[in-house]
Coordinates of C-alpha atoms and ligand atoms in Angstrom, one line a residue:
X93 CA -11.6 89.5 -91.0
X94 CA -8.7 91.2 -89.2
X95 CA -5.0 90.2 -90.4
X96 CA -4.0 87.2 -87.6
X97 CA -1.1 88.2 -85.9
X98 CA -0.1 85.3 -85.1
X99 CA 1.0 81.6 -87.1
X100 CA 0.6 78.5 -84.6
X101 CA 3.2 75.8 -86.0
X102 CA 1.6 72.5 -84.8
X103 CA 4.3 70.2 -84.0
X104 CA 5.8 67.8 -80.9
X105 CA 6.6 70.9 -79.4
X106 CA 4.1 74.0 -80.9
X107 CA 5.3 77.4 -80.7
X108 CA 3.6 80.9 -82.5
X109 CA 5.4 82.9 -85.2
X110 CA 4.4 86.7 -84.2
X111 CA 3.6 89.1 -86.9
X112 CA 4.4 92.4 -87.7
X113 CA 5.9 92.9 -83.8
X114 CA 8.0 95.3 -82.2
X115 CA 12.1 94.0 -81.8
X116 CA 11.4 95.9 -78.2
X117 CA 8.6 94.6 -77.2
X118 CA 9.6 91.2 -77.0
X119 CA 11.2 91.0 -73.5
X120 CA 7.5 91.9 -72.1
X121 CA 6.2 89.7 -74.4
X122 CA 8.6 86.7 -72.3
X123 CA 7.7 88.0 -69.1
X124 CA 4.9 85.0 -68.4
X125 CA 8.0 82.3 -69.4
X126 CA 11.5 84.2 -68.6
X127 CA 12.0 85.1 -64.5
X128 CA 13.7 88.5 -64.1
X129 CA 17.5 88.2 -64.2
X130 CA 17.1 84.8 -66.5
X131 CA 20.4 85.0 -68.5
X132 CA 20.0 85.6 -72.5
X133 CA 22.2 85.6 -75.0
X134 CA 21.6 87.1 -78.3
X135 CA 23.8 86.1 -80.8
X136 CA 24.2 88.2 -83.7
X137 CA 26.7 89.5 -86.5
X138 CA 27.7 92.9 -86.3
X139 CA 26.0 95.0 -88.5
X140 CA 22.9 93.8 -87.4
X141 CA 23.5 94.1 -83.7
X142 CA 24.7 98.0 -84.6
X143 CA 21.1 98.3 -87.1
X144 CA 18.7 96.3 -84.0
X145 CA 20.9 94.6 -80.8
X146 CA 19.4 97.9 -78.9
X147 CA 16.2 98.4 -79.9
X148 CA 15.6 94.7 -78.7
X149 CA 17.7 94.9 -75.6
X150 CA 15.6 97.9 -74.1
X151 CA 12.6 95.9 -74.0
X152 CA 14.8 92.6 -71.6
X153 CA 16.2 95.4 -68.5
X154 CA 14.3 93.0 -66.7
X155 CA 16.8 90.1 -67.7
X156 CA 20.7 89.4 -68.0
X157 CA 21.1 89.6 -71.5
X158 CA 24.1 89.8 -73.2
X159 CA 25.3 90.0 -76.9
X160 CA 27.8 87.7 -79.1
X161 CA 28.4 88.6 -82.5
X162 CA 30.5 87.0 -84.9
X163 CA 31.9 87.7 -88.4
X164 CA 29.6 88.1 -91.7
X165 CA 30.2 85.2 -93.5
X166 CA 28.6 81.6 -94.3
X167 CA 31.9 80.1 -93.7
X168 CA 31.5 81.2 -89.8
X169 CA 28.4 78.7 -90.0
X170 CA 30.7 75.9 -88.0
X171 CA 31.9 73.9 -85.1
X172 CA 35.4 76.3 -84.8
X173 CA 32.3 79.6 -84.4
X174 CA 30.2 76.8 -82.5
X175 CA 33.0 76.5 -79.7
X176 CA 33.6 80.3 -79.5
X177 CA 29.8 81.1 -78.8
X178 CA 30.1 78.2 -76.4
X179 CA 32.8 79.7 -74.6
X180 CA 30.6 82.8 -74.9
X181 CA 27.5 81.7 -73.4
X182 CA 29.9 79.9 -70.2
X183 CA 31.6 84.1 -69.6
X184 CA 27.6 85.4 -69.9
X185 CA 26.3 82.6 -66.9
X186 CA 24.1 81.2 -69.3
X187 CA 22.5 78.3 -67.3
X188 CA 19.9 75.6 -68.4
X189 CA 17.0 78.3 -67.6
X190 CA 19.1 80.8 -70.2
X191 CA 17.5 81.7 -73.4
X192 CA 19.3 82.2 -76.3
X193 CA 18.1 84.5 -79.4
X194 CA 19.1 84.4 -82.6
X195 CA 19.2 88.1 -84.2
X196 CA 19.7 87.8 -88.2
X197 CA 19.3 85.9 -90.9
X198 CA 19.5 82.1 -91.7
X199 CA 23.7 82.0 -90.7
X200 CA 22.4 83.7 -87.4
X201 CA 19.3 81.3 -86.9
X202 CA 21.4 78.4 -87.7
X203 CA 24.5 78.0 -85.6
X204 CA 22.6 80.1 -82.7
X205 CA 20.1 77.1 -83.1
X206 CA 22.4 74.5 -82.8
X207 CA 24.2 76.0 -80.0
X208 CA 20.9 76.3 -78.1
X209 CA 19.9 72.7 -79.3
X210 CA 23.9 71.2 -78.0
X211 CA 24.4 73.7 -74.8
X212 CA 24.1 71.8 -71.7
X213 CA 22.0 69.4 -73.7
X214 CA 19.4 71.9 -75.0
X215 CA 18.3 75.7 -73.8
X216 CA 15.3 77.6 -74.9
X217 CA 15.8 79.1 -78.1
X218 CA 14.0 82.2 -79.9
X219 CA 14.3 83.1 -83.7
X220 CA 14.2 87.1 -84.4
X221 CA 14.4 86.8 -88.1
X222 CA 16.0 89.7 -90.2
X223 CA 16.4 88.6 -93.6
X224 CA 13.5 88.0 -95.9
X225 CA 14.9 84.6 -96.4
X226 CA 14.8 84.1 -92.7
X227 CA 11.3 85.5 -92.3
X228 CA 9.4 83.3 -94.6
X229 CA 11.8 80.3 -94.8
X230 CA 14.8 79.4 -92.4
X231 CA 13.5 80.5 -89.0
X232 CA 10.6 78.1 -89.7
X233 CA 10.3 74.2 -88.9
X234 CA 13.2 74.1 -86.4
X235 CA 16.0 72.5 -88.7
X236 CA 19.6 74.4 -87.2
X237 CA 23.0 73.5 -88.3
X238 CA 26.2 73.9 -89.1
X239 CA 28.2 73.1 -91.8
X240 CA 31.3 70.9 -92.1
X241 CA 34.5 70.7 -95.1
X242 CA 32.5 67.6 -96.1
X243 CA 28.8 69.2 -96.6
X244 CA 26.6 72.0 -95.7
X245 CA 24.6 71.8 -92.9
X246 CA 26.0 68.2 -92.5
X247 CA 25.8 68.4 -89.0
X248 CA 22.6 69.4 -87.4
X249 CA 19.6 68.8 -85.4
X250 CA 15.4 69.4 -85.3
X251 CA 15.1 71.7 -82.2
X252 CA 12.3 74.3 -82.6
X253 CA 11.9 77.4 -80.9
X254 CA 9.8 78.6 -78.4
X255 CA 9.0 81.4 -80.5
X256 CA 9.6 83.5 -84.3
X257 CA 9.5 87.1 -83.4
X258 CA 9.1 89.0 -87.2
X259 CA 9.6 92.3 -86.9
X260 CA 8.5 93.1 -90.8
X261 CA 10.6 96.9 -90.3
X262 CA 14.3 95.4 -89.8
X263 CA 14.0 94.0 -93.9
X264 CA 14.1 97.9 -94.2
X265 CA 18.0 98.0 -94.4
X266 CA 18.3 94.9 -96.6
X267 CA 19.6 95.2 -99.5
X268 CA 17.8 93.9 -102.9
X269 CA 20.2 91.2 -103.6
X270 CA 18.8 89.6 -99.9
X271 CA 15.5 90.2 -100.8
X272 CA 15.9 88.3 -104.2
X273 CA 17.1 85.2 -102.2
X274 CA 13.8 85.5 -100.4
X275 CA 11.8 85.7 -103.0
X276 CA 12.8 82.6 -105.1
X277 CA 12.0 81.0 -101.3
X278 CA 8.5 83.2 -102.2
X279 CA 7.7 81.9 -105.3
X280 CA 8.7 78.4 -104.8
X281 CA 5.9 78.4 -101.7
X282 CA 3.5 79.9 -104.3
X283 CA 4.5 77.1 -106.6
X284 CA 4.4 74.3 -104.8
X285 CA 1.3 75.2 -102.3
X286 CA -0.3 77.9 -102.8
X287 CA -2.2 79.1 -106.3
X288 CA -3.6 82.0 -104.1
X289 CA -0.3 83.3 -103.3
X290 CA 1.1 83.1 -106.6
X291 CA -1.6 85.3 -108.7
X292 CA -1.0 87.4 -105.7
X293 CA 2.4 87.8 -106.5
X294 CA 1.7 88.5 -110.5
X295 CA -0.7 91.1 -109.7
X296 CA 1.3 93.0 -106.8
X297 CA 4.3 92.5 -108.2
X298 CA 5.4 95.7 -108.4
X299 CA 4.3 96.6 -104.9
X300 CA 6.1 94.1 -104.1
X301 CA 9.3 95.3 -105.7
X302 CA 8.5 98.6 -103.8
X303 CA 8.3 97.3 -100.5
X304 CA 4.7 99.0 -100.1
X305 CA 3.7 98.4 -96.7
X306 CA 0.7 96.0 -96.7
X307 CA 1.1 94.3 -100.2
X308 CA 4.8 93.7 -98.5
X309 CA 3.5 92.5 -95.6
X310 CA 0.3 90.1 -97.0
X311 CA 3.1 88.2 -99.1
X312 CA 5.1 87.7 -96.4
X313 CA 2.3 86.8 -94.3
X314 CA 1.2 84.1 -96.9
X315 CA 4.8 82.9 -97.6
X316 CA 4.7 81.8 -94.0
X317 CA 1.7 80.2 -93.9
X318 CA 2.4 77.7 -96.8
X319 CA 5.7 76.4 -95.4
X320 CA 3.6 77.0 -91.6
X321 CA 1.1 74.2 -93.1
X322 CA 3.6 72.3 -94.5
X323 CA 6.1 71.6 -91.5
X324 CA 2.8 71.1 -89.2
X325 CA 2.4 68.7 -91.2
X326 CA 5.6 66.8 -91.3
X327 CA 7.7 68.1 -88.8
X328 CA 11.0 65.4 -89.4
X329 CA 10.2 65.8 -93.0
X330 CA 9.1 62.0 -93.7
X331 CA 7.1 62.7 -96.6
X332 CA 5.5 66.3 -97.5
X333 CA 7.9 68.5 -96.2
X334 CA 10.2 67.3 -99.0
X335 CA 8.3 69.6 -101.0
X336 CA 10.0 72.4 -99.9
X337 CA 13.2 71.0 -102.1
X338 CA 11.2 72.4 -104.9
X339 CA 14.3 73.8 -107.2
X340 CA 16.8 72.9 -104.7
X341 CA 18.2 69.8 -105.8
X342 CA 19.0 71.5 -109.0
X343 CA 19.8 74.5 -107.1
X344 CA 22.8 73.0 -104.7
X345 CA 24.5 71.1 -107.4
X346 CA 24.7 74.4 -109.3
X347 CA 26.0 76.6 -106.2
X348 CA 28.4 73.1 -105.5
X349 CA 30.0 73.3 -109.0
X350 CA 30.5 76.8 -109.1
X351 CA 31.8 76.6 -105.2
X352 CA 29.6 78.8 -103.9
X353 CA 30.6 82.1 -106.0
X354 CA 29.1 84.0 -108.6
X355 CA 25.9 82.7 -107.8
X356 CA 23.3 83.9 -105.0
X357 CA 21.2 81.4 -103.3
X358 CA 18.1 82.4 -104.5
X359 CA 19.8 82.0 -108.2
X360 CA 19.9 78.9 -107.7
X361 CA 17.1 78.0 -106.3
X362 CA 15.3 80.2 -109.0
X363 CA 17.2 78.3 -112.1
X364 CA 16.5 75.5 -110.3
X365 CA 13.1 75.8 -110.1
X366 CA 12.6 76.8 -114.0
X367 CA 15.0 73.1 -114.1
X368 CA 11.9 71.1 -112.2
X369 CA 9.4 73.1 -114.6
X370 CA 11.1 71.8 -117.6
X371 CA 10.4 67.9 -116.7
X372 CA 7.4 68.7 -115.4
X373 CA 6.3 70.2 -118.7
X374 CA 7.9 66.8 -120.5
X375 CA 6.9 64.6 -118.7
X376 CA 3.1 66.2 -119.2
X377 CA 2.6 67.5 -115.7
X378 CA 2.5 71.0 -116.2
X379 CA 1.2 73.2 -118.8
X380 CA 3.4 75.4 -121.1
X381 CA 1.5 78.4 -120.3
X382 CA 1.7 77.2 -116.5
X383 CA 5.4 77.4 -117.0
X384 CA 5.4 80.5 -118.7
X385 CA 4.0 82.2 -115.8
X386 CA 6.3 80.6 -113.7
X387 CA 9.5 82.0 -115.5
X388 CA 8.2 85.4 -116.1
X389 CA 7.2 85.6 -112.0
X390 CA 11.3 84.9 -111.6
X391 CA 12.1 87.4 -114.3
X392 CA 10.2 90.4 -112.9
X393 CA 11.9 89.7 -109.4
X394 CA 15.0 89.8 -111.1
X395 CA 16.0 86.0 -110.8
X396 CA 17.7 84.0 -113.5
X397 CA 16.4 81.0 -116.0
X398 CA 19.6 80.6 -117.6
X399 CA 23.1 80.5 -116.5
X400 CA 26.4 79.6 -117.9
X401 CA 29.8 78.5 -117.1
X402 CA 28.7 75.1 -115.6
X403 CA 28.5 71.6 -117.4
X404 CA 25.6 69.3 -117.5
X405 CA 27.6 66.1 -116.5
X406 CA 29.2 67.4 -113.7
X407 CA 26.0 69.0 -112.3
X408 CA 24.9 65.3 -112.9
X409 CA 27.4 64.0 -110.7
X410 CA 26.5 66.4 -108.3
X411 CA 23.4 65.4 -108.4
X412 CA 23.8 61.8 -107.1
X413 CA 25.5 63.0 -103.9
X414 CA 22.7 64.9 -103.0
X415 CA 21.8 63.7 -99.2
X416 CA 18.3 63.7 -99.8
X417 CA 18.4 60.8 -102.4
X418 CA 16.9 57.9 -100.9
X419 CA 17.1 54.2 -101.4
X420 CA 19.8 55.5 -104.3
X421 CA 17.0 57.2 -106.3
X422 CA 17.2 60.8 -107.3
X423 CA 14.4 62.8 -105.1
X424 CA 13.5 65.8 -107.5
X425 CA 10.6 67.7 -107.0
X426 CA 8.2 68.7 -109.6
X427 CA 5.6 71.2 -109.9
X428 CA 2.5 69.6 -111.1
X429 CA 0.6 72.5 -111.8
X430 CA 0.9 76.4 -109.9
X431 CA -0.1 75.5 -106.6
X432 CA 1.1 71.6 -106.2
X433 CA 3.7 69.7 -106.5
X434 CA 5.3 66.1 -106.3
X435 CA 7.8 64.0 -105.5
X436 CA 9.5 61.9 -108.6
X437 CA 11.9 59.2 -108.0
X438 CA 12.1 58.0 -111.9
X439 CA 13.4 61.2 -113.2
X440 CA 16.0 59.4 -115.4
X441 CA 19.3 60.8 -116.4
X442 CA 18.5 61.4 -120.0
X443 CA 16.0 63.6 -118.6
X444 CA 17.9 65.6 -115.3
X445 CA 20.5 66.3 -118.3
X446 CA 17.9 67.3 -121.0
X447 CA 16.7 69.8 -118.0
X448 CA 19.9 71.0 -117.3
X449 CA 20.7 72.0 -121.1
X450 CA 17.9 74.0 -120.9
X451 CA 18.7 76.1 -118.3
X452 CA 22.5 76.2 -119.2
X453 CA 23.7 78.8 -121.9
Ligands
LIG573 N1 17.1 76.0 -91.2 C1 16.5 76.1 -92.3 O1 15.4 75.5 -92.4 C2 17.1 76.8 -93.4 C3 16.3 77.1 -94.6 C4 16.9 77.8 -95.6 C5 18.2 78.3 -95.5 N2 18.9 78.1 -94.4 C6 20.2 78.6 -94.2 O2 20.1 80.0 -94.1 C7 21.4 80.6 -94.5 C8 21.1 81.8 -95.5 O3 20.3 82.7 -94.8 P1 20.1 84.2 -95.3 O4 19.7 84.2 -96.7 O5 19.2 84.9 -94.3 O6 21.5 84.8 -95.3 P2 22.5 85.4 -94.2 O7 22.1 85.0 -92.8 O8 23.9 85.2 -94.6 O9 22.1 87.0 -94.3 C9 22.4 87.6 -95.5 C10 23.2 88.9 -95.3 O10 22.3 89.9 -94.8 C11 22.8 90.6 -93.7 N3 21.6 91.0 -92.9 C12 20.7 90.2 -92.2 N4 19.7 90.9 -91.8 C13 19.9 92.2 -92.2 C14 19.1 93.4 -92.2 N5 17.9 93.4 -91.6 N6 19.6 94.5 -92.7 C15 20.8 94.5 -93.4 N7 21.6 93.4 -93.5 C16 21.1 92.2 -93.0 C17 23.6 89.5 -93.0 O11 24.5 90.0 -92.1 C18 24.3 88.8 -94.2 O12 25.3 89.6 -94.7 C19 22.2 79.5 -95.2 O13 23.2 79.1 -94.3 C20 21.2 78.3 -95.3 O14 21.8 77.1 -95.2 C21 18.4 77.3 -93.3

């Protein structure tokens, strides 16, 4: 069977996730939904628009398109940048039939999301996704944001796109420490959903680690289609989607306490992870040898299982803040064996700290 080239998310509103596509053929690709001279803005930070912003406008001559770029940093992630692109998309004429495409990674996807979501009460929006985290992770399921001094991506909003445009060939300029974040993302989906994925990571792995064309692109590929089938699924995250937080609640407290520095995402997320796998293991969900693999798949990408410098109670703390407790319960998801996982509400504190010595050196 031929390699789909294409990802359907079923949802209120549906919209494809192209494959392996061109940045310039895109703008051909809108013709059937964009009239010529529709106003676009692509927003963008700058060393992507110098690496991509031309190889994609060539394909829109047909349209008014117009570039914003703003500077490299999470922190930019906010209403003070949401009011400048605002003021931005006003200068370019961008009217309620304007499109507005979000060049980059997750910062990129993010605030261009939620200023497509909040202009004029909504315009079409486009993710062109150029970080591996973005490919697999953030351009998918239609969560944007922005973050505020009293919590990431506090403010925010569901508003999909019409379409994901992955061009596999603009993750050639990122650099490895990117690439880790998006793999932690990687082996999470493996974890949590997909068994198939996961011995397919253990046996490519180093084909993976050498970016070798069409092992590269078959993990991305399945990546997708795991949090794809997931967000189909539950597209306001009511239940399943909450899967996806597999290593994250561990992961957030950690990059909380240590305010964001010295610690990649995908660090987190990967210590995290191998957090979840120890109650898991306790509580006599998973297997040792399960968890084994599990560690060993985050070692040969380079991710961490131990950190230090952080302490247990704090992290606790942390941990009770975390927005997507419910009913004041801790939501921690475990991995019940490679390839499914669960929510736990009754993860007691004796054992979130017990998990939490483990991981901390
Ligand atoms: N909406 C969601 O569902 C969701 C999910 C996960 C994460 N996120 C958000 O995503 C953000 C993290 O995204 P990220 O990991 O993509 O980081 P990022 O957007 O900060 O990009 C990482 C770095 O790579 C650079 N870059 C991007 N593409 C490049 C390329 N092709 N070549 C060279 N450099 C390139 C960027 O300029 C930046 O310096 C966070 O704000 C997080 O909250 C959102």
């Amino acid at each position: 069977m031929a390699t789909p080239k294409k990802i359907e998310v079923i949802a209120a509103h549906p919209y494809p996730i192209w494959l392996d596509v061109g940045l310039e053929d895109l703008g051909q690709h809108l013709e059937s939904v964009l009239r010529p001279g529709t106003s676009v803005l692509v927003v963008s930070q700058p060393q992507i628009a110098e690496l991509y912003y031309q190889r994609l406008a060539d394909g829109f001559k047909a349209y008014s398109i117009h570039l914003a770029v703003f500077p490299n940093r999470e922190e930019e992630k906010s209403l003070a940048r949401l009011q400048e692109l605002t003021a931005e998309a006003v200068a370019a004429g961008l009217d309620r039939d304007g499109l507005i495409v979000a060049l980059g990674g997750g910062v990129v996807g993010d605030l261009a999301g939620f200023l497509a979501a909040t202009y004029m009460r909504g315009v079409r929006f486009l993710q062109v996704p150029t970080t591996l985290l973005a490919q697999v992770d953030s351009s998918i399921g239609g969560k944007v944001a922005v973050n505020h001094p009293a919590g990431k991506n506090l403010l925010g909003a569901f508003y999909p796109p019409i379409a994901v445009w992955t061009d596999f060939t603009t993750l050639d300029t990122l650099p490895w420490e990117e690439i880790q974040n998006g793999l932690a993302e990687t082996v999470k989906h493996a974890v949590l959903g997909d068994v198939g994925l996961f011995e397919f990571l253990e046996e490519h792995a180093e084909g993976i680690k050498g970016r070798e064309g069409g092992i590269w692109r078959e993990m991305i590929r399945r990546s997708i289609a795991v949090k794809v089938r997931i967000v189909s699924e539950d597209e306001k995250e009511k239940g399943q989607r909450a899967l996806l937080n597999l290593g994250h609640s561990f992961g957030h407290a950690l990059e909380s306490v240590l305010g964001y520095t010295g610690i990649t995402h995908g660090q987190g997320v990967s210590i995290g992870t191998v957090a979840a796998c120890h109650i898991a293991q306790r509580k006599g969900y998973l297997k040792n040898q399960e968890m084994q693999r599990i560690q060993n798949m985050l070692q040969v990408f380079g991710l961490p299982a131990h950190i230090s410098g952080a302490d247990s109670e704090e992290l606790l703390l942390k941990m009770q803040a975390d927005k997507k407790n419910k009913e004041g319960k801790k939501v921690i998801i475990l991995p019940v064996n490679i390839g499914r996982a669960a929510e736990s509400r009754d993860c007691s504190d004796d054992e979130l700290r017990e998990a939490w010595q483990e991981v901390l050196v």
